[in-house]
Amino acid sequence: MTPFGASGTAAGRSWVFVALGGSLLGAVLQLQQAGLWQTSVYSGLLLAAVAGFWWRRLSGRWLLIASLVYGAMAGAGLAGWRAAVYASGALDPALEGRDLQVTGVVSEMPQRSEGGTRFRLDVESAGWADPAAEGRPTVPDRIALGWYSEGSGLWDRASESRTPLASTVGSLHAGERWRLTVRLKAPHGNRNPHGFDSELWMWEQGLHASGYVRTGARDAAPALVALTWRHPIERAREAVRDAVFERVPDRAQAGVIAALVTGDQSAIDRSGWDVFRATGVAHLMSISGLHVTMFAWLAAHAVGLLWRRSARLMLRLPAQQASLVGGVLLAALYALFSGWGVPSQRTVWMLATVALLRLTGRRWPWPHVWLLTAAVVVGLDPWALMQAGFWLSFVAVGVLFATDAATPGERKTGASFRLLQFLREQWVITLAITPLSLLLFQQVSLIGLLANAVAIPWVTLVITPLAMLGVAVAPLWDLAARAVQVLALLLQWLAGLPYAKLSVAAPPWWMAACGVAGGALLAMRLPWSLRTLGIPLLLPVLLWQAPRPAAGEFELLAADVGQGNAVLVRTATHSLLYDAGPRYSLESDAGHRVLVPLLRAYGERLDTLVLSHRDLDHTGGAPAVLAMQPQAALLSSIEATHPLQAMRTARRCEAGQAWSWDGVRFEVLHPFDTDYRGFTKPNAVSCVLRIDSGRAVALLAGDIERLQEAALVTRTPESLRADVLLAPHHGSKTSSSPAFLDAVQPRIAVVQAGYRNRFGHPAQEVAARYLERGGRLIENTRCGAAHWSSVRPGDVACERERHARYWQHSLP
């Protein structure tokens, strides 16, 4: 038997593209699975699809239907088989939290910061740190580790005193073999609406476990075993990055140069990223798929220009083909040196597929080319469909090639024409990805077109070439630093303009589709009378507002921020945020990572930020939230000298304060004025907030402990009864006393605590206390973000259940 369909007929040509579309559909459907099937099921789907393609004779409409079905089976089978094989290497839950001694090679250049060093280790052998332990543990092949310095502010680390070897933090390098005592845990990230999926990111990176190096007095000292020949490119990247920082004194300028040359995005500090995002040029400062695409486009132009100067080379290979091959090869080398990250990999495969089509002379319609490139990339990396970088890269490549449709008679020569053509290409990219960025990130820079008009040629024609050439001629890095300084001054001025960026709520999928279509229509080579039709398609996205509770009702969203509190309260026209989550490290906090994206996705304009007390697991994200919400009032028990007072003067919370929003009453129950005079711990003056709609009551209790609970039971017993309770002090042993729970009688108790946190929250006896009284205990480690509404006071919707996916970590 032969493959079905005659290749010379229209149907024979069309079935290939239908099959490709089916493969994409199959991969999309597989990615929606909450759990994986057996490997044999996916293998069967894949084999059945192959057999169907080769052993059936069909024609006409049935041919196309069969192609779609078999393509979907192939796409789902391939994606599922790869996922099942990968999942088999997961970390054994019995190893979590136990001390292990591993020997392995540092596989990537370490990421250093003031808090310590993060790196990846290819594990060669593993054993128990305790020689008396029996058996031999099986550790995943690649793990992500942190070697933290004292006072870094990181959670989930042992608090015992460090050995003098802790001062050697950051001394390891790519390619070195080390023996380390580590403590591991499964990849477990925060799960929030429209939030970053760190578990999927680790899945794509091939990381089955993360952990930290143990350097306590009773731990074996970390030891450098040997230098190896492995990972030479990573060693070169690290050497270049370190050389940049040694050469350029200004760390902000050096960070941009290092990021452009080596792909080390952590080299750019957070304030720098804030400016780049506000001006819409962040895509230029990281080696993303879009950056590799633009580099390939520039390299192809350069290769073509040089190739045309040699008659001998022109006779061997036409300049157009040489530029295609050269552009892809140079882009691949650039992506390899910049770390060969997943976004760079899929972009290189995308570019190679398009170049191959051109080299073989296949003049397929551009929708078919898009379909083929998408199928190739998704076949190699099915999880790319879940990443914003895939869509940015795919749209950029498609727009660049689709708009380069000039006929041979329209081709012109000359440096001025090539410059104008290059600028036009950058303009088209900016125009195309602006609405897409609005849909993916819920914000767009209103001065982005102007900023990109300057930044794209300046970065691609000046800064990047100088930065790359500086690897061979170091003084050129000084010129690159001056160029970065000039650009930074312009971008800072633009970012400081009023209304520099626009934020919109995350729209439903059909509005998102309309917005993408509108942006594509505006970017295509069509008469302006047709292009302007894209503007109405964008309006639903720009005008969309997230649904809110009805008058007299309210909703709670207990964000998944790890070891800390953060609860968003929404009424019909008002919003309040109770606590702002923890600081994770010196460079990261819940405000930037969770709350700012969450508030932006909901289109929230906060009326009040309540910070229950000064502890860092409640105020860590406050600076980012206050910066994003300049109109929000601050209500807190923090002292007058607290650093946050410089950002926003806080009104002290005291019992008796009350107000109403949209028929919902808010009342502060604690602390009293007398409590401020004699407290010894910040927990004792936690602001306790009661919210009452008449139908349901919520009680947000901060970190009050037994003494404060007893005071509340004595002072205001009639106000404590609540349907939902934010468990005091994250479920600590020092809180949730029997008398307090008897007074509150919560139907639901929400515990916000970190996965495998070092405090043991929630305590087992406390959890049992809630369950004994017939309440439900909702832990964010199992639930993710918890959604609760006064309309249905007995129900809680968990983000991990609403959008369950097989790569997510599930607790036993």
mmCIF file of C-alpha atoms in Angstrom, residues 49-332:
data_model
loop_
_atom_site.group_PDB
_atom_site.id
_atom_site.type_symbol
_atom_site.label_atom_id
_atom_site.label_comp_id
_atom_site.label_asym_id
_atom_site.label_seq_id
_atom_site.Cartn_x
_atom_site.Cartn_y
_atom_site.Cartn_z
ATOM 1 C CA ALA A 49 -1.594 7.813 13.285
ATOM 2 C CA VAL A 50 1.475 6.671 11.344
ATOM 3 C CA ALA A 51 -0.311 3.546 10.195
ATOM 4 C CA GLY A 52 -3.339 5.570 9.156
ATOM 5 C CA PHE A 53 -1.233 7.915 7.042
ATOM 6 C CA TRP A 54 0.490 5.088 5.206
ATOM 7 C CA TRP A 55 -2.034 2.281 4.903
ATOM 8 C CA ARG A 56 -5.351 3.814 3.928
ATOM 9 C CA ARG A 57 -6.551 4.996 0.535
ATOM 10 C CA LEU A 58 -9.012 7.869 0.704
ATOM 11 C CA SER A 59 -9.837 10.851 -1.436
ATOM 12 C CA GLY A 60 -11.814 14.052 -1.410
ATOM 13 C CA ARG A 61 -13.519 15.179 1.745
ATOM 14 C CA TRP A 62 -12.838 11.922 3.588
ATOM 15 C CA LEU A 63 -9.149 12.369 2.904
ATOM 16 C CA LEU A 64 -9.149 15.746 4.643
ATOM 17 C CA ILE A 65 -11.180 14.452 7.603
ATOM 18 C CA ALA A 66 -8.852 11.490 8.016
ATOM 19 C CA SER A 67 -5.828 13.772 7.793
ATOM 20 C CA LEU A 68 -7.212 15.984 10.560
ATOM 21 C CA VAL A 69 -7.939 13.005 12.827
ATOM 22 C CA TYR A 70 -4.614 11.285 12.236
ATOM 23 C CA GLY A 71 -2.757 14.560 12.627
ATOM 24 C CA ALA A 72 -4.476 15.181 15.977
ATOM 25 C CA MET A 73 -3.641 11.642 17.110
ATOM 26 C CA ALA A 74 -0.001 12.150 16.126
ATOM 27 C CA GLY A 75 0.255 15.523 17.872
ATOM 28 C CA ALA A 76 -1.401 14.311 21.069
ATOM 29 C CA GLY A 77 0.509 11.030 21.038
ATOM 30 C CA LEU A 78 3.920 12.650 20.590
ATOM 31 C CA ALA A 79 3.326 15.332 23.215
ATOM 32 C CA GLY A 80 1.847 12.861 25.684
ATOM 33 C CA TRP A 81 4.576 10.275 25.178
ATOM 34 C CA ARG A 82 7.291 12.855 25.827
ATOM 35 C CA ALA A 83 5.466 14.114 28.916
ATOM 36 C CA ALA A 84 4.998 10.607 30.329
ATOM 37 C CA VAL A 85 8.660 9.722 29.805
ATOM 38 C CA TYR A 86 9.774 12.953 31.448
ATOM 39 C CA ALA A 87 7.378 12.569 34.396
ATOM 40 C CA SER A 88 8.920 9.184 35.213
ATOM 41 C CA GLY A 89 12.054 10.979 36.408
ATOM 42 C CA ALA A 90 10.319 12.988 39.135
ATOM 43 C CA LEU A 91 11.861 13.364 42.586
ATOM 44 C CA ASP A 92 10.803 10.698 45.064
ATOM 45 C CA PRO A 93 8.610 12.483 47.684
ATOM 46 C CA ALA A 94 10.406 10.505 50.408
ATOM 47 C CA LEU A 95 13.610 12.452 49.626
ATOM 48 C CA GLU A 96 12.090 15.879 50.180
ATOM 49 C CA GLY A 97 13.541 17.680 53.162
ATOM 50 C CA ARG A 98 16.237 15.059 53.818
ATOM 51 C CA ASP A 99 19.947 15.824 53.736
ATOM 52 C CA LEU A 100 21.682 14.292 50.725
ATOM 53 C CA GLN A 101 25.256 14.351 49.525
ATOM 54 C CA VAL A 102 25.488 14.721 45.751
ATOM 55 C CA THR A 103 28.409 14.894 43.363
ATOM 56 C CA GLY A 104 27.927 16.553 40.018
ATOM 57 C CA VAL A 105 29.077 19.075 37.444
ATOM 58 C CA VAL A 106 27.885 22.684 37.307
ATOM 59 C CA SER A 107 26.111 22.676 33.951
ATOM 60 C CA GLU A 108 25.414 26.387 33.426
ATOM 61 C CA MET A 109 27.114 29.597 34.417
ATOM 62 C CA PRO A 110 26.074 30.428 37.989
ATOM 63 C CA GLN A 111 23.763 33.368 38.675
ATOM 64 C CA ARG A 112 25.291 35.482 41.440
ATOM 65 C CA SER A 113 23.585 38.094 43.574
ATOM 66 C CA GLU A 114 23.932 39.692 46.973
ATOM 67 C CA GLY A 115 21.830 36.910 48.457
ATOM 68 C CA GLY A 116 23.976 34.077 47.142
ATOM 69 C CA THR A 117 24.467 31.975 44.015
ATOM 70 C CA ARG A 118 21.974 29.957 41.997
ATOM 71 C CA PHE A 119 23.170 27.225 39.663
ATOM 72 C CA ARG A 120 22.241 23.956 37.967
ATOM 73 C CA LEU A 121 23.956 20.692 38.729
ATOM 74 C CA ASP A 122 24.154 17.600 36.532
ATOM 75 C CA VAL A 123 24.086 14.889 39.201
ATOM 76 C CA GLU A 124 26.557 12.043 38.761
ATOM 77 C CA SER A 125 26.100 10.276 42.099
ATOM 78 C CA ALA A 126 24.073 10.699 45.266
ATOM 79 C CA GLY A 127 23.999 9.291 48.765
ATOM 80 C CA TRP A 128 22.703 10.063 52.227
ATOM 81 C CA ALA A 129 24.469 12.806 54.148
ATOM 82 C CA ASP A 130 24.250 10.534 57.198
ATOM 83 C CA PRO A 131 26.665 7.620 56.620
ATOM 84 C CA ALA A 132 24.581 5.431 58.933
ATOM 85 C CA ALA A 133 21.491 5.705 56.710
ATOM 86 C CA GLU A 134 20.565 2.600 54.764
ATOM 87 C CA GLY A 135 19.895 2.304 51.052
ATOM 88 C CA ARG A 136 20.887 4.622 48.262
ATOM 89 C CA PRO A 137 18.664 7.521 47.128
ATOM 90 C CA THR A 138 17.832 8.080 43.477
ATOM 91 C CA VAL A 139 18.151 11.758 42.581
ATOM 92 C CA PRO A 140 17.038 13.354 39.267
ATOM 93 C CA ASP A 141 19.752 13.882 36.677
ATOM 94 C CA ARG A 142 19.547 17.695 36.772
ATOM 95 C CA ILE A 143 18.623 19.862 39.755
ATOM 96 C CA ALA A 144 18.483 23.596 40.483
ATOM 97 C CA LEU A 145 20.350 24.672 43.614
ATOM 98 C CA GLY A 146 20.896 27.827 45.633
ATOM 99 C CA TRP A 147 23.973 28.493 47.737
ATOM 100 C CA TYR A 148 22.789 31.312 49.958
ATOM 101 C CA SER A 149 24.727 33.786 52.021
ATOM 102 C CA GLU A 150 23.854 34.807 55.550
ATOM 103 C CA GLY A 151 21.123 37.457 55.868
ATOM 104 C CA SER A 152 19.723 36.992 52.374
ATOM 105 C CA GLY A 153 16.162 37.002 53.656
ATOM 106 C CA LEU A 154 15.293 33.751 51.872
ATOM 107 C CA TRP A 155 12.739 31.350 53.274
ATOM 108 C CA ASP A 156 12.883 27.601 53.681
ATOM 109 C CA ARG A 157 16.469 27.379 54.908
ATOM 110 C CA ALA A 158 17.816 25.983 58.103
ATOM 111 C CA SER A 159 18.647 28.656 60.637
ATOM 112 C CA GLU A 160 21.642 27.054 62.298
ATOM 113 C CA SER A 161 24.943 28.882 62.333
ATOM 114 C CA ARG A 162 27.061 28.706 59.225
ATOM 115 C CA THR A 163 30.560 27.404 58.858
ATOM 116 C CA PRO A 164 33.391 29.619 57.615
ATOM 117 C CA LEU A 165 32.956 27.913 54.234
ATOM 118 C CA ALA A 166 29.756 29.908 53.770
ATOM 119 C CA SER A 167 32.006 32.791 52.806
ATOM 120 C CA THR A 168 32.966 30.870 49.658
ATOM 121 C CA VAL A 169 29.473 31.384 48.239
ATOM 122 C CA GLY A 170 29.758 32.105 44.524
ATOM 123 C CA SER A 171 33.188 30.502 44.095
ATOM 124 C CA LEU A 172 31.923 27.707 41.847
ATOM 125 C CA HIS A 173 32.075 27.905 38.032
ATOM 126 C CA ALA A 174 30.587 26.119 35.046
ATOM 127 C CA GLY A 175 32.251 22.819 34.266
ATOM 128 C CA GLU A 176 33.490 22.200 37.810
ATOM 129 C CA ARG A 177 32.702 18.995 39.677
ATOM 130 C CA TRP A 178 31.533 19.574 43.267
ATOM 131 C CA ARG A 179 30.506 17.421 46.201
ATOM 132 C CA LEU A 180 27.729 19.130 48.157
ATOM 133 C CA THR A 181 25.325 18.465 50.990
ATOM 134 C CA VAL A 182 21.885 19.521 49.765
ATOM 135 C CA ARG A 183 18.240 19.449 50.736
ATOM 136 C CA LEU A 184 15.783 19.047 47.851
ATOM 137 C CA LYS A 185 12.090 19.486 47.171
ATOM 138 C CA ALA A 186 9.836 18.965 44.181
ATOM 139 C CA PRO A 187 9.178 21.938 41.897
ATOM 140 C CA HIS A 188 6.279 23.722 43.576
ATOM 141 C CA GLY A 189 5.338 27.220 42.471
ATOM 142 C CA ASN A 190 2.614 29.724 43.152
ATOM 143 C CA ARG A 191 -0.676 29.238 41.293
ATOM 144 C CA ASN A 192 -2.571 32.470 40.688
ATOM 145 C CA PRO A 193 -4.991 33.713 38.011
ATOM 146 C CA HIS A 194 -3.007 34.997 35.006
ATOM 147 C CA GLY A 195 0.201 34.356 36.941
ATOM 148 C CA PHE A 196 3.541 32.958 35.853
ATOM 149 C CA ASP A 197 3.586 29.149 35.872
ATOM 150 C CA SER A 198 6.964 28.368 37.417
ATOM 151 C CA GLU A 199 6.211 24.637 37.507
ATOM 152 C CA LEU A 200 5.735 24.586 33.735
ATOM 153 C CA TRP A 201 8.938 26.609 33.351
ATOM 154 C CA MET A 202 10.907 24.050 35.379
ATOM 155 C CA TRP A 203 9.252 21.250 33.413
ATOM 156 C CA GLU A 204 10.449 22.807 30.147
ATOM 157 C CA GLN A 205 13.934 23.309 31.594
ATOM 158 C CA GLY A 206 14.178 19.641 32.526
ATOM 159 C CA LEU A 207 14.436 20.339 36.268
ATOM 160 C CA HIS A 208 12.813 17.736 38.506
ATOM 161 C CA ALA A 209 13.925 19.222 41.815
ATOM 162 C CA SER A 210 15.215 22.373 43.438
ATOM 163 C CA GLY A 211 16.954 22.938 46.726
ATOM 164 C CA TYR A 212 19.808 24.581 48.549
ATOM 165 C CA VAL A 213 23.333 23.799 49.682
ATOM 166 C CA ARG A 214 23.689 22.977 53.380
ATOM 167 C CA THR A 215 26.645 24.702 55.055
ATOM 168 C CA GLY A 216 25.798 24.248 58.716
ATOM 169 C CA ALA A 217 28.309 23.338 61.379
ATOM 170 C CA ARG A 218 27.216 19.688 61.281
ATOM 171 C CA ASP A 219 27.195 19.433 57.463
ATOM 172 C CA ALA A 220 30.065 18.140 55.356
ATOM 173 C CA ALA A 221 31.932 21.059 53.826
ATOM 174 C CA PRO A 222 31.287 21.710 50.124
ATOM 175 C CA ALA A 223 34.276 20.432 48.169
ATOM 176 C CA LEU A 224 35.607 21.119 44.682
ATOM 177 C CA VAL A 225 36.406 17.662 43.348
ATOM 178 C CA ALA A 226 37.882 18.437 39.930
ATOM 179 C CA LEU A 227 37.871 20.660 36.876
ATOM 180 C CA THR A 228 36.304 19.025 33.832
ATOM 181 C CA TRP A 229 36.223 19.641 30.088
ATOM 182 C CA ARG A 230 32.426 19.609 30.081
ATOM 183 C CA HIS A 231 30.256 22.633 29.179
ATOM 184 C CA PRO A 232 32.962 24.686 27.429
ATOM 185 C CA ILE A 233 30.426 27.155 26.020
ATOM 186 C CA GLU A 234 29.057 27.829 29.499
ATOM 187 C CA ARG A 235 32.577 28.431 30.771
ATOM 188 C CA ALA A 236 33.159 30.877 27.924
ATOM 189 C CA ARG A 237 29.877 32.665 28.639
ATOM 190 C CA GLU A 238 30.772 32.996 32.299
ATOM 191 C CA ALA A 239 34.244 34.327 31.449
ATOM 192 C CA VAL A 240 32.781 36.921 29.084
ATOM 193 C CA ARG A 241 30.130 38.013 31.588
ATOM 194 C CA ASP A 242 32.683 38.424 34.353
ATOM 195 C CA ALA A 243 35.007 40.298 32.003
ATOM 196 C CA VAL A 244 32.218 42.748 31.152
ATOM 197 C CA PHE A 245 31.635 43.573 34.818
ATOM 198 C CA GLU A 246 35.358 43.957 35.417
ATOM 199 C CA ARG A 247 35.712 46.309 32.454
ATOM 200 C CA VAL A 248 32.596 48.454 32.851
ATOM 201 C CA PRO A 249 32.374 50.120 36.294
ATOM 202 C CA ASP A 250 28.690 51.053 36.101
ATOM 203 C CA ARG A 251 26.767 47.886 36.988
ATOM 204 C CA ALA A 252 23.577 48.989 35.233
ATOM 205 C CA GLN A 253 25.421 49.529 31.948
ATOM 206 C CA ALA A 254 27.497 46.376 32.391
ATOM 207 C CA GLY A 255 24.319 44.390 33.071
ATOM 208 C CA VAL A 256 22.775 45.397 29.744
ATOM 209 C CA ILE A 257 25.956 44.516 27.847
ATOM 210 C CA ALA A 258 26.280 41.163 29.609
ATOM 211 C CA ALA A 259 22.620 40.383 28.920
ATOM 212 C CA LEU A 260 22.971 41.142 25.216
ATOM 213 C CA VAL A 261 26.159 39.114 24.804
ATOM 214 C CA THR A 262 25.652 36.127 27.099
ATOM 215 C CA GLY A 263 21.900 36.087 27.690
ATOM 216 C CA ASP A 264 22.280 36.553 31.452
ATOM 217 C CA GLN A 265 19.038 38.449 32.116
ATOM 218 C CA SER A 266 19.699 38.515 35.863
ATOM 219 C CA ALA A 267 22.615 40.860 35.153
ATOM 220 C CA ILE A 268 20.046 43.667 34.686
ATOM 221 C CA ASP A 269 18.680 44.903 37.996
ATOM 222 C CA ARG A 270 14.979 45.239 38.740
ATOM 223 C CA SER A 271 14.901 49.021 38.341
ATOM 224 C CA GLY A 272 16.341 48.620 34.871
ATOM 225 C CA TRP A 273 13.691 46.095 33.911
ATOM 226 C CA ASP A 274 10.985 48.424 35.228
ATOM 227 C CA VAL A 275 12.153 51.169 32.854
ATOM 228 C CA PHE A 276 12.437 48.797 29.900
ATOM 229 C CA ARG A 277 8.937 47.415 30.478
ATOM 230 C CA ALA A 278 7.433 50.865 30.930
ATOM 231 C CA THR A 279 8.854 51.952 27.575
ATOM 232 C CA GLY A 280 8.064 48.713 25.755
ATOM 233 C CA VAL A 281 11.662 47.791 24.904
ATOM 234 C CA ALA A 282 12.154 44.891 27.337
ATOM 235 C CA HIS A 283 12.191 42.462 24.406
ATOM 236 C CA LEU A 284 15.417 44.079 23.199
ATOM 237 C CA MET A 285 17.272 43.497 26.470
ATOM 238 C CA SER A 286 16.916 39.733 26.739
ATOM 239 C CA ILE A 287 17.911 36.930 24.431
ATOM 240 C CA SER A 288 14.337 35.967 23.722
ATOM 241 C CA GLY A 289 12.919 34.437 20.586
ATOM 242 C CA LEU A 290 12.170 37.901 19.270
ATOM 243 C CA HIS A 291 15.763 38.973 19.869
ATOM 244 C CA VAL A 292 17.154 35.929 18.030
ATOM 245 C CA THR A 293 14.758 36.657 15.168
ATOM 246 C CA MET A 294 15.952 40.226 14.805
ATOM 247 C CA PHE A 295 19.571 39.099 15.044
ATOM 248 C CA ALA A 296 18.975 36.544 12.283
ATOM 249 C CA TRP A 297 17.366 39.197 10.114
ATOM 250 C CA LEU A 298 20.304 41.554 10.607
ATOM 251 C CA ALA A 299 22.830 38.746 10.050
ATOM 252 C CA ALA A 300 21.097 37.715 6.811
ATOM 253 C CA HIS A 301 21.330 41.283 5.508
ATOM 254 C CA ALA A 302 25.021 41.459 6.451
ATOM 255 C CA VAL A 303 25.868 38.082 4.871
ATOM 256 C CA GLY A 304 24.000 39.006 1.685
ATOM 257 C CA LEU A 305 25.817 42.331 1.460
ATOM 258 C CA LEU A 306 29.242 40.703 1.857
ATOM 259 C CA TRP A 307 28.385 37.799 -0.422
ATOM 260 C CA ARG A 308 27.484 40.111 -3.298
ATOM 261 C CA ARG A 309 30.997 41.594 -3.208
ATOM 262 C CA SER A 310 32.507 38.300 -4.433
ATOM 263 C CA ALA A 311 31.787 37.168 -7.983
ATOM 264 C CA ARG A 312 33.217 33.720 -7.255
ATOM 265 C CA LEU A 313 30.895 33.203 -4.304
ATOM 266 C CA MET A 314 27.940 34.484 -6.319
ATOM 267 C CA LEU A 315 28.630 31.836 -8.972
ATOM 268 C CA ARG A 316 28.724 29.089 -6.371
ATOM 269 C CA LEU A 317 25.583 30.129 -4.493
ATOM 270 C CA PRO A 318 23.110 32.962 -5.065
ATOM 271 C CA ALA A 319 23.344 35.746 -2.497
ATOM 272 C CA GLN A 320 19.715 35.301 -1.472
ATOM 273 C CA GLN A 321 20.301 31.675 -0.489
ATOM 274 C CA ALA A 322 23.620 32.486 1.168
ATOM 275 C CA SER A 323 21.982 35.162 3.284
ATOM 276 C CA LEU A 324 19.296 32.706 4.399
ATOM 277 C CA VAL A 325 21.802 30.047 5.403
ATOM 278 C CA GLY A 326 24.145 32.575 6.996
ATOM 279 C CA GLY A 327 21.366 34.261 8.933
ATOM 280 C CA VAL A 328 20.101 30.989 10.409
ATOM 281 C CA LEU A 329 23.585 29.675 11.239
ATOM 282 C CA LEU A 330 24.687 32.911 12.887
ATOM 283 C CA ALA A 331 21.406 33.083 14.823
ATOM 284 C CA ALA A 332 21.978 29.493 15.993
#
